[in-house]
mmCIF file of C-alpha atoms and ligand atoms in Angstrom:
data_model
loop_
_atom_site.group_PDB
_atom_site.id
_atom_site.type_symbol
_atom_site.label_atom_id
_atom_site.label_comp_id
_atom_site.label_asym_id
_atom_site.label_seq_id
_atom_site.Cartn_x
_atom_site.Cartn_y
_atom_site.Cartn_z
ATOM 1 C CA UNK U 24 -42.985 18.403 2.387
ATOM 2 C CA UNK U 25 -41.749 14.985 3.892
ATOM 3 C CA UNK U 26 -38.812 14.878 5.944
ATOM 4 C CA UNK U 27 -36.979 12.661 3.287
ATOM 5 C CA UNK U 28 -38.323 15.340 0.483
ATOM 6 C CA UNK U 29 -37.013 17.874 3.341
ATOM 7 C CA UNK U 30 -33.493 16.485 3.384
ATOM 8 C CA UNK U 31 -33.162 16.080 -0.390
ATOM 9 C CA UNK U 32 -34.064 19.966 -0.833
ATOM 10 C CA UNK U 33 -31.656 20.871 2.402
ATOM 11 C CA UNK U 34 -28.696 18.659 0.227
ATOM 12 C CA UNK U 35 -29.483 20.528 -3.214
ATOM 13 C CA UNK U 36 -29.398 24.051 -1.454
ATOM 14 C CA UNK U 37 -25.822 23.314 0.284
ATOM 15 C CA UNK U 38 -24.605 22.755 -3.265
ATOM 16 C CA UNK U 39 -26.277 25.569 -4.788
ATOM 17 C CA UNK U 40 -24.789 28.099 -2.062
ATOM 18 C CA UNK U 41 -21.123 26.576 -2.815
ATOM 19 C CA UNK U 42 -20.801 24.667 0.863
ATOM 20 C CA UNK U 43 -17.272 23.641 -0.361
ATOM 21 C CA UNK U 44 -16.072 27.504 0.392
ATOM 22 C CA UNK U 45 -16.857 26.937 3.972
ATOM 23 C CA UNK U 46 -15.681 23.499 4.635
ATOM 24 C CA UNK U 47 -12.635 23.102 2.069
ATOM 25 C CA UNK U 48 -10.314 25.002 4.070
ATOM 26 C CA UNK U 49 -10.440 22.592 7.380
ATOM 27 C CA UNK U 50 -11.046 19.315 4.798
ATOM 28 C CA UNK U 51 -7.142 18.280 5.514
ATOM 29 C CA UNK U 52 -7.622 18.299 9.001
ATOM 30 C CA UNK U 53 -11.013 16.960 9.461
ATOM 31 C CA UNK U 54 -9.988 14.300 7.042
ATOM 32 C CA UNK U 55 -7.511 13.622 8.915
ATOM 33 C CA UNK U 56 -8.852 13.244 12.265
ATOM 34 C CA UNK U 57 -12.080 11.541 10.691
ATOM 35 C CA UNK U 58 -9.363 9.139 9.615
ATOM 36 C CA UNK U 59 -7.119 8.419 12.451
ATOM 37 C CA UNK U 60 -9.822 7.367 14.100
ATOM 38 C CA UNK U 61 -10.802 4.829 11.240
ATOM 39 C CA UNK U 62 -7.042 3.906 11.797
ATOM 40 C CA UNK U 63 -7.477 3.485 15.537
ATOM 41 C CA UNK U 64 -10.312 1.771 15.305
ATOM 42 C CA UNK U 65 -8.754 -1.090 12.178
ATOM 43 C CA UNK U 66 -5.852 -1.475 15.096
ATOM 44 C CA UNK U 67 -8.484 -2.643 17.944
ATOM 45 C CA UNK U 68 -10.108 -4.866 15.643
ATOM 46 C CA UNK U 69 -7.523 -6.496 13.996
ATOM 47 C CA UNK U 70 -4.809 -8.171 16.219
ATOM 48 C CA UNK U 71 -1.793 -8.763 14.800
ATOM 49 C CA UNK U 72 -1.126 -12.628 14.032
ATOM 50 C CA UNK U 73 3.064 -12.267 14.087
ATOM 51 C CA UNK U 74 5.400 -9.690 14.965
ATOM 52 C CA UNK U 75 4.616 -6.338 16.146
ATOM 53 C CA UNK U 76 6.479 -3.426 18.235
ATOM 54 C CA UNK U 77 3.718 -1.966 19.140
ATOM 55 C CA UNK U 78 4.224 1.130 20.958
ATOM 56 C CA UNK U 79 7.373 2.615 20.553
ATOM 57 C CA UNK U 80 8.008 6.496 21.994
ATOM 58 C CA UNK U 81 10.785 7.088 19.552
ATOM 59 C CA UNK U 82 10.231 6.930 15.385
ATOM 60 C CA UNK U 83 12.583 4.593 13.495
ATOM 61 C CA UNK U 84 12.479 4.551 9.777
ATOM 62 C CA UNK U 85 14.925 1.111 10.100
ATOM 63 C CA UNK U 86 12.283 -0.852 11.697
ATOM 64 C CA UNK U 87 10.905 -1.996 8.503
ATOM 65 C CA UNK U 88 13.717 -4.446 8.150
ATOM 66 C CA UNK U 89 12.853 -6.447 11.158
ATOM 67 C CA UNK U 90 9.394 -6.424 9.843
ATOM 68 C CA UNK U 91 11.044 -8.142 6.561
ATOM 69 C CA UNK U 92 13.231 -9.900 8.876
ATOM 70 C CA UNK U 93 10.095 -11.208 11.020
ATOM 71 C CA UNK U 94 7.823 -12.442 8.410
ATOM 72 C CA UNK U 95 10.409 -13.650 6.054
ATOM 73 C CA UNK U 96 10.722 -16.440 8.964
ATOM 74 C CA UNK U 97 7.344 -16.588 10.021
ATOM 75 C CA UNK U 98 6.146 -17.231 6.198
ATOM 76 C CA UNK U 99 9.243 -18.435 4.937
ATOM 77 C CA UNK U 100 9.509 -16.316 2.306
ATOM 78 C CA UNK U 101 13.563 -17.309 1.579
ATOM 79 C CA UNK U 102 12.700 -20.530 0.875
ATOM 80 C CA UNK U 103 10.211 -20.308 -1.875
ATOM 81 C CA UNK U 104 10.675 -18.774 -4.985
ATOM 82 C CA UNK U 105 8.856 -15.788 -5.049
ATOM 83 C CA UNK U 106 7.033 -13.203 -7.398
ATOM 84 C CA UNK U 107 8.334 -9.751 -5.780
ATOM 85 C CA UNK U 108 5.891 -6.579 -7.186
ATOM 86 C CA UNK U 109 6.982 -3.096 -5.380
ATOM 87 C CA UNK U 110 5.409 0.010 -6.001
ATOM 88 C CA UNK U 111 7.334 3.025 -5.716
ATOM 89 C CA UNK U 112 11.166 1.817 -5.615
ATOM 90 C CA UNK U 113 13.054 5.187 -5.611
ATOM 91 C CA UNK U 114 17.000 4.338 -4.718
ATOM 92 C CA UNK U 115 15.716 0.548 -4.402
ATOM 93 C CA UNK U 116 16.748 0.186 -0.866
ATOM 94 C CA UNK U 117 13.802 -2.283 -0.399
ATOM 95 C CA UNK U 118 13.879 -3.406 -3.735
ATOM 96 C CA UNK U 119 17.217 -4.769 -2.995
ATOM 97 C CA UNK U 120 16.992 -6.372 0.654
ATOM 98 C CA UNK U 121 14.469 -8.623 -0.897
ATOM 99 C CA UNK U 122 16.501 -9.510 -3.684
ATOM 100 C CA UNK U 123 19.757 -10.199 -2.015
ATOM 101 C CA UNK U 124 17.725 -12.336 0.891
ATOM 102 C CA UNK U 125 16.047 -14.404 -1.683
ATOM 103 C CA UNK U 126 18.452 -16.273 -4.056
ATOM 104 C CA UNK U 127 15.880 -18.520 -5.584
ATOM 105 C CA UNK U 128 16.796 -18.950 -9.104
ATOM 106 C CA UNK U 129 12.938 -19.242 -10.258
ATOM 107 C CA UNK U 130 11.984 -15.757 -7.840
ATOM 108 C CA UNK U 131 10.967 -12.710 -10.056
ATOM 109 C CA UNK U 132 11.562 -8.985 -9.281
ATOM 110 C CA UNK U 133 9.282 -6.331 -10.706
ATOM 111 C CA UNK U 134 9.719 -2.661 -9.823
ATOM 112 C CA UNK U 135 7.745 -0.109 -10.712
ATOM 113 C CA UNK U 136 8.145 3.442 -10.450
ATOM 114 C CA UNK U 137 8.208 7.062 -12.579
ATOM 115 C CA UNK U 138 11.786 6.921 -11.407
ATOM 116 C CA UNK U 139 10.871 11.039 -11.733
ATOM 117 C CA UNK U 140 9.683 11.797 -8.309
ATOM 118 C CA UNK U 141 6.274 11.887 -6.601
ATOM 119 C CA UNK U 142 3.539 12.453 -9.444
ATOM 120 C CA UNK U 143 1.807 14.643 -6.898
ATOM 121 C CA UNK U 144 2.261 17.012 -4.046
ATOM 122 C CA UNK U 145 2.448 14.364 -0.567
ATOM 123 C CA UNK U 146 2.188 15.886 2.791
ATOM 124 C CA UNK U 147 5.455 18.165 2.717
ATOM 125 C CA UNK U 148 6.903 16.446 -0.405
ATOM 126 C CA UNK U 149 6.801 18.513 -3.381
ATOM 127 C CA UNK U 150 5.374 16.969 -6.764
ATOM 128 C CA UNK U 151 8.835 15.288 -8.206
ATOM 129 C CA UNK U 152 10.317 14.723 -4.872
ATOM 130 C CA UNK U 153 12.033 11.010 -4.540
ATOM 131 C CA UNK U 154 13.708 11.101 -7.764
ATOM 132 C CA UNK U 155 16.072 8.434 -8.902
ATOM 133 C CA UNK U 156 17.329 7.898 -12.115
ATOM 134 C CA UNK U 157 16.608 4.098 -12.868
ATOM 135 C CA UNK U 158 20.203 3.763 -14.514
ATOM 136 C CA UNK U 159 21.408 4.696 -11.104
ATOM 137 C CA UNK U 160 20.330 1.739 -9.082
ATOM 138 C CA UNK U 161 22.375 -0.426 -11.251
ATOM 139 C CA UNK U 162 20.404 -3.465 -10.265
ATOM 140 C CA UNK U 163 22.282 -6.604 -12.592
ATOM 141 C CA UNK U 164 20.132 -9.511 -11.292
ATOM 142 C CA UNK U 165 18.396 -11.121 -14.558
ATOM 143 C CA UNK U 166 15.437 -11.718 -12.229
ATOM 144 C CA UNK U 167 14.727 -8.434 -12.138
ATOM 145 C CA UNK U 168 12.845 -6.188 -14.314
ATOM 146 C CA UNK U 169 11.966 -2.287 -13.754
ATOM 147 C CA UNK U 170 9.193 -0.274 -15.052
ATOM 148 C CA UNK U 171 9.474 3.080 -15.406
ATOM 149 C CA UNK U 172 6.018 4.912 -15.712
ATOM 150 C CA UNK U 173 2.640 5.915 -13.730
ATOM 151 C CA UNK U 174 1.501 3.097 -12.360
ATOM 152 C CA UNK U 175 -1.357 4.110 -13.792
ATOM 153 C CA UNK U 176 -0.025 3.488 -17.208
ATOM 154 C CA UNK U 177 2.497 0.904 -16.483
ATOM 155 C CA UNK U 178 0.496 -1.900 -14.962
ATOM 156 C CA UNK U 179 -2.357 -2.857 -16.859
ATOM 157 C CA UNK U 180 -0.154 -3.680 -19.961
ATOM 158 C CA UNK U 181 2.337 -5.371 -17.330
ATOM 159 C CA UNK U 182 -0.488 -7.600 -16.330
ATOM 160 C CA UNK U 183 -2.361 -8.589 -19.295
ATOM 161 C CA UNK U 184 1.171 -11.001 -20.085
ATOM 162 C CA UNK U 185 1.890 -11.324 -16.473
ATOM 163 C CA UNK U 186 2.366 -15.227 -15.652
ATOM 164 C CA UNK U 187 0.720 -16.131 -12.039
ATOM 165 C CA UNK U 188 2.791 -18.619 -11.071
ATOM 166 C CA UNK U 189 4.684 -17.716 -7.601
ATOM 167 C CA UNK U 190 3.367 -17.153 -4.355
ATOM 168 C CA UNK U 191 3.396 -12.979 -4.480
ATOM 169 C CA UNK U 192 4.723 -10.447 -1.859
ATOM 170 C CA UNK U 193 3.755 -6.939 -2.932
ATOM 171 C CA UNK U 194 5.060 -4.202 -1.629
ATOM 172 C CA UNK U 195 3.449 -0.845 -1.630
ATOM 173 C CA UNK U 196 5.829 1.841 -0.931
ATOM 174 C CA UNK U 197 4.387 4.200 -3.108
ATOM 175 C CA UNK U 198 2.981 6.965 0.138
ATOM 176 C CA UNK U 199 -0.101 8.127 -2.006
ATOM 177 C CA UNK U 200 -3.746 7.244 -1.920
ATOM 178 C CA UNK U 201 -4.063 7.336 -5.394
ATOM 179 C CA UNK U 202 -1.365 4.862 -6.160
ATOM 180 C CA UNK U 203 -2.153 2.641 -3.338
ATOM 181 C CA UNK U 204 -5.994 2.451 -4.313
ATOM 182 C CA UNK U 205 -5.108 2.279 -8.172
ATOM 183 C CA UNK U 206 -2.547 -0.495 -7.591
ATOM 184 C CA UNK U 207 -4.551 -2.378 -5.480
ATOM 185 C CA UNK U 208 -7.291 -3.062 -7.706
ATOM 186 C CA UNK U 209 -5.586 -3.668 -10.530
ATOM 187 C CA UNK U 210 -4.202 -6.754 -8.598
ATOM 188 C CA UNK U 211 -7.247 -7.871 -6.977
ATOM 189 C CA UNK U 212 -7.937 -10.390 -9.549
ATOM 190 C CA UNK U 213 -4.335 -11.749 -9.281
ATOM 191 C CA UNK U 214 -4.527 -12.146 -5.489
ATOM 192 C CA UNK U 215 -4.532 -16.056 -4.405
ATOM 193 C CA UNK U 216 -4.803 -17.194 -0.673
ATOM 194 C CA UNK U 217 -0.871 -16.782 1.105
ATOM 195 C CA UNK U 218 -0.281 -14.050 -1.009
ATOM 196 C CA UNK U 219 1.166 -10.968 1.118
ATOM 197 C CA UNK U 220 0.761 -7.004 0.699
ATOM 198 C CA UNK U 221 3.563 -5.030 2.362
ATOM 199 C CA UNK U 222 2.573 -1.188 3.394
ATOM 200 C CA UNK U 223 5.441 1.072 4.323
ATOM 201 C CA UNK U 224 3.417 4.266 5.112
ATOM 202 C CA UNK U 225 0.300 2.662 6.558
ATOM 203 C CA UNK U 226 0.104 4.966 9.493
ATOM 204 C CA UNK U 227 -0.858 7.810 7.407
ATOM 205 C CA UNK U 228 -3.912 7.548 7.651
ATOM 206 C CA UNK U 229 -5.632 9.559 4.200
ATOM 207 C CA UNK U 230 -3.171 7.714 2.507
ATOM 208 C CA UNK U 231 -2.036 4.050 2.395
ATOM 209 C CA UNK U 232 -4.389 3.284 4.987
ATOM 210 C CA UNK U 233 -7.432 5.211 3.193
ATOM 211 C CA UNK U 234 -6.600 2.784 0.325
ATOM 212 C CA UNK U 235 -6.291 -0.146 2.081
ATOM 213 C CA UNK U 236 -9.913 0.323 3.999
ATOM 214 C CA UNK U 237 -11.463 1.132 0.857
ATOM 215 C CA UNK U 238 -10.264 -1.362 -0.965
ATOM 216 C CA UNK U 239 -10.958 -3.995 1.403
ATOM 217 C CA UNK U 240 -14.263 -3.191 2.103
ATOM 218 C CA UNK U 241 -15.382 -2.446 -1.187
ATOM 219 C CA UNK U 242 -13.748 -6.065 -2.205
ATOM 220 C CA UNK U 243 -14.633 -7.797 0.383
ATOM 221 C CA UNK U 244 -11.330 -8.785 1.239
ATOM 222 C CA UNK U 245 -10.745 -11.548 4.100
ATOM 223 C CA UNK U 246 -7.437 -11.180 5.553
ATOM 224 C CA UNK U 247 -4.909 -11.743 8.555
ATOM 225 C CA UNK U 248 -2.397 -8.763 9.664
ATOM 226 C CA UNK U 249 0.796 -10.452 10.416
ATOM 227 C CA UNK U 250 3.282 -8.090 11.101
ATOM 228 C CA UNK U 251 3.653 -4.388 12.290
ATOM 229 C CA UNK U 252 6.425 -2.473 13.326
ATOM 230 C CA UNK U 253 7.193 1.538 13.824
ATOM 231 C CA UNK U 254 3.887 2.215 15.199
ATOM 232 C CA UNK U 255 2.034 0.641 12.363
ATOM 233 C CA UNK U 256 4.216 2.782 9.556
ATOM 234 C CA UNK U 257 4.714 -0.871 7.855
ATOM 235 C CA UNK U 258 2.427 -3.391 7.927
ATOM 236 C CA UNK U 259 2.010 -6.750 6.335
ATOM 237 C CA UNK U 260 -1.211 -8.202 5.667
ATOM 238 C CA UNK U 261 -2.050 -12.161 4.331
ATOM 239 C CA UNK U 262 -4.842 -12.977 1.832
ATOM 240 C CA UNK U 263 -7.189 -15.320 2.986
ATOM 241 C CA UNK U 264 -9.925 -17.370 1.394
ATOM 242 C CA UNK U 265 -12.938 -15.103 0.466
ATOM 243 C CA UNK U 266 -15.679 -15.619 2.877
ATOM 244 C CA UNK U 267 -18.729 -13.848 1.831
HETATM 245 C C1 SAM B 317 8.871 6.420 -0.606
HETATM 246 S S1 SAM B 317 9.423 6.284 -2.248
HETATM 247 C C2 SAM B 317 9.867 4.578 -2.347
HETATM 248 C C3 SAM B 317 10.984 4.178 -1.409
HETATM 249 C C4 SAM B 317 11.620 2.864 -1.683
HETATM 250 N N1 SAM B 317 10.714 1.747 -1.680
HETATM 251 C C5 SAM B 317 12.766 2.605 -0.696
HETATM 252 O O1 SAM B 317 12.863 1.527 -0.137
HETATM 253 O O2 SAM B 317 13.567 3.478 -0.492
HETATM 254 C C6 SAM B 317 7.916 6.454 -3.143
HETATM 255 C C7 SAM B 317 8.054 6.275 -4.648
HETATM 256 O O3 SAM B 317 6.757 6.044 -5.199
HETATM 257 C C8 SAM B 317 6.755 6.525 -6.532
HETATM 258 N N2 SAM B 317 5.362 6.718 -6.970
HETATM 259 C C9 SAM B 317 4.346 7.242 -6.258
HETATM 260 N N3 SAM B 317 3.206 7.226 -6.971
HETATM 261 C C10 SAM B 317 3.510 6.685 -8.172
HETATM 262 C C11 SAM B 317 2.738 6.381 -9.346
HETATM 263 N N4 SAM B 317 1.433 6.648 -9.412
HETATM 264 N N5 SAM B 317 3.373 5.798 -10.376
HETATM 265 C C12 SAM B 317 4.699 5.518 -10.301
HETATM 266 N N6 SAM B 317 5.481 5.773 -9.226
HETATM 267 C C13 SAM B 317 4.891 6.349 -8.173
HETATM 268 C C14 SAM B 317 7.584 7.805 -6.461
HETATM 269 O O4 SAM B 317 8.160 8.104 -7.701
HETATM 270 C C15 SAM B 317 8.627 7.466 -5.375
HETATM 271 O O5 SAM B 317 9.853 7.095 -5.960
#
């Protein structure tokens, strides 16, 4: 037997003796590590072009506002109009800061959430945690428009009559690797050059960040991190050109 014929045999027989049984049980954790090192390495290796805190001893779930704060002036994002996509909008706190700071009348607001809760079990958060009733935001602007729904089944038909018109700022604040990766794609063929992605978990690192590496390597995505704040919990990131 050759040693590739060798390995190929060695493969099949961890399969056939169910090598799940043994590793499943420590997959969170090695994941995890395996991870946080992809996470510390992305840091090294991509310097942040704008505002960062970067490090902080204490954990400060406010800091994301002088992230919006900081690259709303560094891009000048309240003086353009603007097409505002978040995913995952809960009680719209986000939602909202955007919305009030940018009164252009041609700016469009799109948020999108099951307005039920999680769709699945996240870290410590229970499947359904995060639920807001969409009434209950009572968000009046006319420039705004919710969508209530799995991503998953929400933005495909949202896209096929989507107009790309406005320099976009999307915001992903939707904690799971599934939505992250899901929404992501969808959009890649709406990305232009300028347009920004917002990540408010990206320091988890099997999550947002899992979906962001993925997605940009599998892409081939060419792009400038120009913000950071908490640690690296929210991030910004600028589309570039494609450079292949
Ligand atoms: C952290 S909360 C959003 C917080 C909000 N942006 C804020 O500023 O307070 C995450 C939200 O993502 C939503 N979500 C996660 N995955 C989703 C999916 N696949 N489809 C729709 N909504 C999803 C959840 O319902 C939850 O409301």
């Amino acid at each position: 037997m050759n040693k590739l014929d060798y390995i190929r045999k060695s493969k099949s027989l961890f399969m056939k003796w169910n090598l799940h049984a043994l590793t499943q049980p420590f997959s969170g954790l090695l994941g995890n590590g395996m991870n946080m090192g992809h996470l510390s390495k992305w840091r090294k290796e991509h310097p942040v072009k704008g505002y960062n805190d970067f490090y902080q001893s204490t954990w400060d779930y406010t800091r994301r506002f002088k992230l919006y704060e900081a690259i709303a002036q560094q891009e000048n994002l309240l003086e353009q109009p603007l097409d505002y996509m978040e995913f995952g909008v809960a009680g719209g706190f986000s939602f909202k800061w955007w919305m009030e700071k940018n009164q252009l009348a041609d700016s469009r607001f799109y948020g999108f959430d099951t307005f039920e809760g999680l769709p699945e079990k996240w870290g410590a958060f229970e499947k359904g945690s995060m639920a807001y009733a969409m009434d209950s935001l009572q968000i009046n602007d006319p420039r705004a428009s919710l969508i209530k729904g799995l991503f998953q089944q929400t933005l495909n038909p949202f896209l096929e009559q989507y107009e790309n018109r406005n320099r976009k700022l999307i915001h992903i604040d939707s904690d799971l690797f599934s939505a992250a990766l899901f929404t992501l794609t969808q959009l890649y063929r709406f990305l232009k050059p300028g347009d920004i992605i917002l990540f408010d978990e990206f320091a988890v690192p099997q999550h947002e960040f899992l979906a962001f590496k993925i997605f940009t390597e599998s892409f081939y995505i060419n792009y400038d991190v120009i913000g950071a704040a908490n640690n690296y919990l929210f991030v910004a990131v600028k589309m570039k050109e494609a450079s292949y």
